[in-house]
Amino acid sequence: MIEVEVVNRSGAQVDEAAAVELARSVLTGEGVGAGELGLAFVGPDESRSLKREHLGVDEATDALAFPIDGLAALPDGIPRQLGDVVVCPDACALEWRGPLVHALLHLVGYDHGPAMEAREAVYAR
């Protein structure tokens, strides 16, 4: 089972159950059978701060991914720590589904390019 811990600090109304369902669908589709994922919805100030701190770019962004284990082999008995995804609903005009998919694909090892775009198209709704 993929465990998803969700927090919403964005101030926006977000369908958290739909976000968890989408996250599980994408991760399962990418071969993740079990693991732990943190999912935070944040406001533009927090998004900007995180992007500046971790990527050196001083702007708010729609989504950020902070991978931990990805799809790496793990020793038996060690739970998979997928990492954290941070989504800013304000930065994506409340259309958070596409940015969430994008960030989840980063967690499992995709970089920007045709392969990632093809996988994003699979999960487009």
C-alpha atoms as a PDB file:
ATOM      1  CA  MET A   1       0.000   0.000   0.000  1.00  0.00           C
ATOM      2  CA  ILE A   2       1.181   3.498  -0.750  1.00  0.00           C
ATOM      3  CA  GLU A   3       0.733   5.642   2.333  1.00  0.00           C
ATOM      4  CA  VAL A   4       0.191   9.331   1.624  1.00  0.00           C
ATOM      5  CA  GLU A   5       0.400  11.973   4.325  1.00  0.00           C
ATOM      6  CA  VAL A   6      -1.322  15.158   3.158  1.00  0.00           C
ATOM      7  CA  VAL A   7      -1.140  18.635   4.630  1.00  0.00           C
ATOM      8  CA  ASN A   8      -2.790  21.730   3.205  1.00  0.00           C
ATOM      9  CA  ARG A   9      -1.156  24.999   4.197  1.00  0.00           C
ATOM     10  CA  SER A  10      -2.170  26.751   0.967  1.00  0.00           C
ATOM     11  CA  GLY A  11      -5.403  28.337   2.103  1.00  0.00           C
ATOM     12  CA  ALA A  12      -7.010  26.952  -1.067  1.00  0.00           C
ATOM     13  CA  GLN A  13      -9.759  24.378  -1.142  1.00  0.00           C
ATOM     14  CA  VAL A  14      -8.167  21.158  -2.425  1.00  0.00           C
ATOM     15  CA  ASP A  15      -9.821  17.781  -2.870  1.00  0.00           C
ATOM     16  CA  GLU A  16      -7.302  15.889  -0.749  1.00  0.00           C
ATOM     17  CA  ALA A  17      -8.948  12.499  -1.348  1.00  0.00           C
ATOM     18  CA  ALA A  18      -8.674  13.014  -5.123  1.00  0.00           C
ATOM     19  CA  ALA A  19      -5.024  14.045  -4.737  1.00  0.00           C
ATOM     20  CA  VAL A  20      -4.251  10.865  -2.776  1.00  0.00           C
ATOM     21  CA  GLU A  21      -6.095   8.750  -5.349  1.00  0.00           C
ATOM     22  CA  LEU A  22      -4.175  10.373  -8.216  1.00  0.00           C
ATOM     23  CA  ALA A  23      -0.844   9.976  -6.410  1.00  0.00           C
ATOM     24  CA  ARG A  24      -1.478   6.293  -5.759  1.00  0.00           C
ATOM     25  CA  SER A  25      -2.593   5.757  -9.362  1.00  0.00           C
ATOM     26  CA  VAL A  26       0.524   7.379 -10.810  1.00  0.00           C
ATOM     27  CA  LEU A  27       2.921   5.635  -8.440  1.00  0.00           C
ATOM     28  CA  THR A  28       1.281   2.261  -8.970  1.00  0.00           C
ATOM     29  CA  GLY A  29       1.408   2.840 -12.722  1.00  0.00           C
ATOM     30  CA  GLU A  30       5.139   3.493 -12.397  1.00  0.00           C
ATOM     31  CA  GLY A  31       5.733   0.216 -10.591  1.00  0.00           C
ATOM     32  CA  VAL A  32       5.628   1.330  -6.967  1.00  0.00           C
ATOM     33  CA  GLY A  33       3.727  -1.256  -4.952  1.00  0.00           C
ATOM     34  CA  ALA A  34       4.266   0.207  -1.498  1.00  0.00           C
ATOM     35  CA  GLY A  35       5.894   3.210   0.073  1.00  0.00           C
ATOM     36  CA  GLU A  36       5.426   6.446   1.918  1.00  0.00           C
ATOM     37  CA  LEU A  37       4.785   9.814   0.288  1.00  0.00           C
ATOM     38  CA  GLY A  38       4.460  13.264   1.793  1.00  0.00           C
ATOM     39  CA  LEU A  39       2.163  15.640  -0.094  1.00  0.00           C
ATOM     40  CA  ALA A  40       1.902  19.295   0.895  1.00  0.00           C
ATOM     41  CA  PHE A  41      -0.234  21.999  -0.648  1.00  0.00           C
ATOM     42  CA  VAL A  42       1.360  25.371   0.085  1.00  0.00           C
ATOM     43  CA  GLY A  43       0.927  29.050  -0.639  1.00  0.00           C
ATOM     44  CA  PRO A  44       3.048  31.083  -3.055  1.00  0.00           C
ATOM     45  CA  ASP A  45       5.375  32.446  -0.365  1.00  0.00           C
ATOM     46  CA  GLU A  46       6.314  28.975   0.857  1.00  0.00           C
ATOM     47  CA  SER A  47       6.659  27.696  -2.710  1.00  0.00           C
ATOM     48  CA  ARG A  48       8.950  30.599  -3.572  1.00  0.00           C
ATOM     49  CA  SER A  49      11.049  30.073  -0.459  1.00  0.00           C
ATOM     50  CA  LEU A  50      11.482  26.350  -1.166  1.00  0.00           C
ATOM     51  CA  LYS A  51      12.409  26.932  -4.812  1.00  0.00           C
ATOM     52  CA  ARG A  52      14.905  29.613  -3.841  1.00  0.00           C
ATOM     53  CA  GLU A  53      16.445  27.442  -1.108  1.00  0.00           C
ATOM     54  CA  HIS A  54      16.686  24.216  -3.103  1.00  0.00           C
ATOM     55  CA  LEU A  55      16.989  25.318  -6.738  1.00  0.00           C
ATOM     56  CA  GLY A  56      18.415  28.826  -6.437  1.00  0.00           C
ATOM     57  CA  VAL A  57      15.507  30.377  -8.341  1.00  0.00           C
ATOM     58  CA  ASP A  58      13.564  33.178  -6.639  1.00  0.00           C
ATOM     59  CA  GLU A  59      10.009  32.537  -7.832  1.00  0.00           C
ATOM     60  CA  ALA A  60       6.931  30.603  -6.817  1.00  0.00           C
ATOM     61  CA  THR A  61       6.348  27.415  -8.765  1.00  0.00           C
ATOM     62  CA  ASP A  62       3.468  25.016  -9.289  1.00  0.00           C
ATOM     63  CA  ALA A  63       5.159  21.894  -7.882  1.00  0.00           C
ATOM     64  CA  LEU A  64       8.425  20.671  -6.426  1.00  0.00           C
ATOM     65  CA  ALA A  65       9.654  17.124  -5.859  1.00  0.00           C
ATOM     66  CA  PHE A  66      12.025  16.029  -3.136  1.00  0.00           C
ATOM     67  CA  PRO A  67      12.862  12.379  -3.905  1.00  0.00           C
ATOM     68  CA  ILE A  68      14.385  10.011  -1.377  1.00  0.00           C
ATOM     69  CA  ASP A  69      14.429   6.355  -2.502  1.00  0.00           C
ATOM     70  CA  GLY A  70      12.847   6.621  -5.945  1.00  0.00           C
ATOM     71  CA  LEU A  71      12.790   3.146  -7.446  1.00  0.00           C
ATOM     72  CA  ALA A  72      16.176   2.115  -6.015  1.00  0.00           C
ATOM     73  CA  ALA A  73      16.537  -1.408  -4.640  1.00  0.00           C
ATOM     74  CA  LEU A  74      16.071  -1.503  -0.875  1.00  0.00           C
ATOM     75  CA  PRO A  75      17.081  -4.083   1.703  1.00  0.00           C
ATOM     76  CA  ASP A  76      14.299  -6.438   2.815  1.00  0.00           C
ATOM     77  CA  GLY A  77      12.096  -4.983   5.517  1.00  0.00           C
ATOM     78  CA  ILE A  78      12.981  -1.362   4.791  1.00  0.00           C
ATOM     79  CA  PRO A  79       9.900   0.674   3.799  1.00  0.00           C
ATOM     80  CA  ARG A  80      10.243   2.727   0.627  1.00  0.00           C
ATOM     81  CA  GLN A  81      10.453   6.442   1.376  1.00  0.00           C
ATOM     82  CA  LEU A  82       9.363   7.999  -1.901  1.00  0.00           C
ATOM     83  CA  GLY A  83       9.930  11.549  -0.741  1.00  0.00           C
ATOM     84  CA  ASP A  84       7.829  14.681  -0.674  1.00  0.00           C
ATOM     85  CA  VAL A  85       5.858  16.600  -3.254  1.00  0.00           C
ATOM     86  CA  VAL A  86       4.922  20.231  -2.694  1.00  0.00           C
ATOM     87  CA  VAL A  87       2.171  21.766  -4.831  1.00  0.00           C
ATOM     88  CA  CYS A  88       1.152  25.420  -4.888  1.00  0.00           C
ATOM     89  CA  PRO A  89      -2.480  25.643  -6.075  1.00  0.00           C
ATOM     90  CA  ASP A  90      -2.192  29.426  -6.566  1.00  0.00           C
ATOM     91  CA  ALA A  91       0.766  29.019  -8.941  1.00  0.00           C
ATOM     92  CA  CYS A  92      -1.185  26.628 -11.161  1.00  0.00           C
ATOM     93  CA  ALA A  93      -4.549  28.420 -11.109  1.00  0.00           C
ATOM     94  CA  LEU A  94      -5.934  25.673  -8.831  1.00  0.00           C
ATOM     95  CA  GLU A  95      -5.319  23.071 -11.587  1.00  0.00           C
ATOM     96  CA  TRP A  96      -2.988  21.048  -9.366  1.00  0.00           C
ATOM     97  CA  ARG A  97      -3.449  17.626 -11.005  1.00  0.00           C
ATOM     98  CA  GLY A  98      -0.941  18.095 -13.848  1.00  0.00           C
ATOM     99  CA  PRO A  99       1.751  19.583 -11.606  1.00  0.00           C
ATOM    100  CA  LEU A 100       1.185  16.784  -9.076  1.00  0.00           C
ATOM    101  CA  VAL A 101       1.691  14.131 -11.782  1.00  0.00           C
ATOM    102  CA  HIS A 102       4.807  15.951 -12.997  1.00  0.00           C
ATOM    103  CA  ALA A 103       6.336  16.047  -9.506  1.00  0.00           C
ATOM    104  CA  LEU A 104       5.471  12.396  -8.831  1.00  0.00           C
ATOM    105  CA  LEU A 105       7.263  11.374 -12.011  1.00  0.00           C
ATOM    106  CA  HIS A 106      10.335  13.253 -10.784  1.00  0.00           C
ATOM    107  CA  LEU A 107      10.145  11.224  -7.558  1.00  0.00           C
ATOM    108  CA  VAL A 108      10.475   7.982  -9.485  1.00  0.00           C
ATOM    109  CA  GLY A 109      13.390   9.191 -11.583  1.00  0.00           C
ATOM    110  CA  TYR A 110      12.101  10.977 -14.663  1.00  0.00           C
ATOM    111  CA  ASP A 111      13.867  14.088 -15.917  1.00  0.00           C
ATOM    112  CA  HIS A 112      12.315  16.664 -18.222  1.00  0.00           C
ATOM    113  CA  GLY A 113      12.075  15.468 -21.801  1.00  0.00           C
ATOM    114  CA  PRO A 114      10.123  13.240 -24.178  1.00  0.00           C
ATOM    115  CA  ALA A 115       9.973  10.196 -21.871  1.00  0.00           C
ATOM    116  CA  MET A 116       8.492  12.265 -19.053  1.00  0.00           C
ATOM    117  CA  GLU A 117       6.056  13.996 -21.390  1.00  0.00           C
ATOM    118  CA  ALA A 118       4.862  10.613 -22.664  1.00  0.00           C
ATOM    119  CA  ARG A 119       4.246   9.397 -19.111  1.00  0.00           C
ATOM    120  CA  GLU A 120       2.447  12.642 -18.206  1.00  0.00           C
ATOM    121  CA  ALA A 121       0.127  12.099 -21.166  1.00  0.00           C
ATOM    122  CA  VAL A 122      -0.794   8.674 -19.783  1.00  0.00           C
ATOM    123  CA  TYR A 123      -2.074  10.251 -16.569  1.00  0.00           C
ATOM    124  CA  ALA A 124      -3.692  13.371 -18.096  1.00  0.00           C
ATOM    125  CA  ARG A 125      -7.325  13.699 -17.161  1.00  0.00           C
END
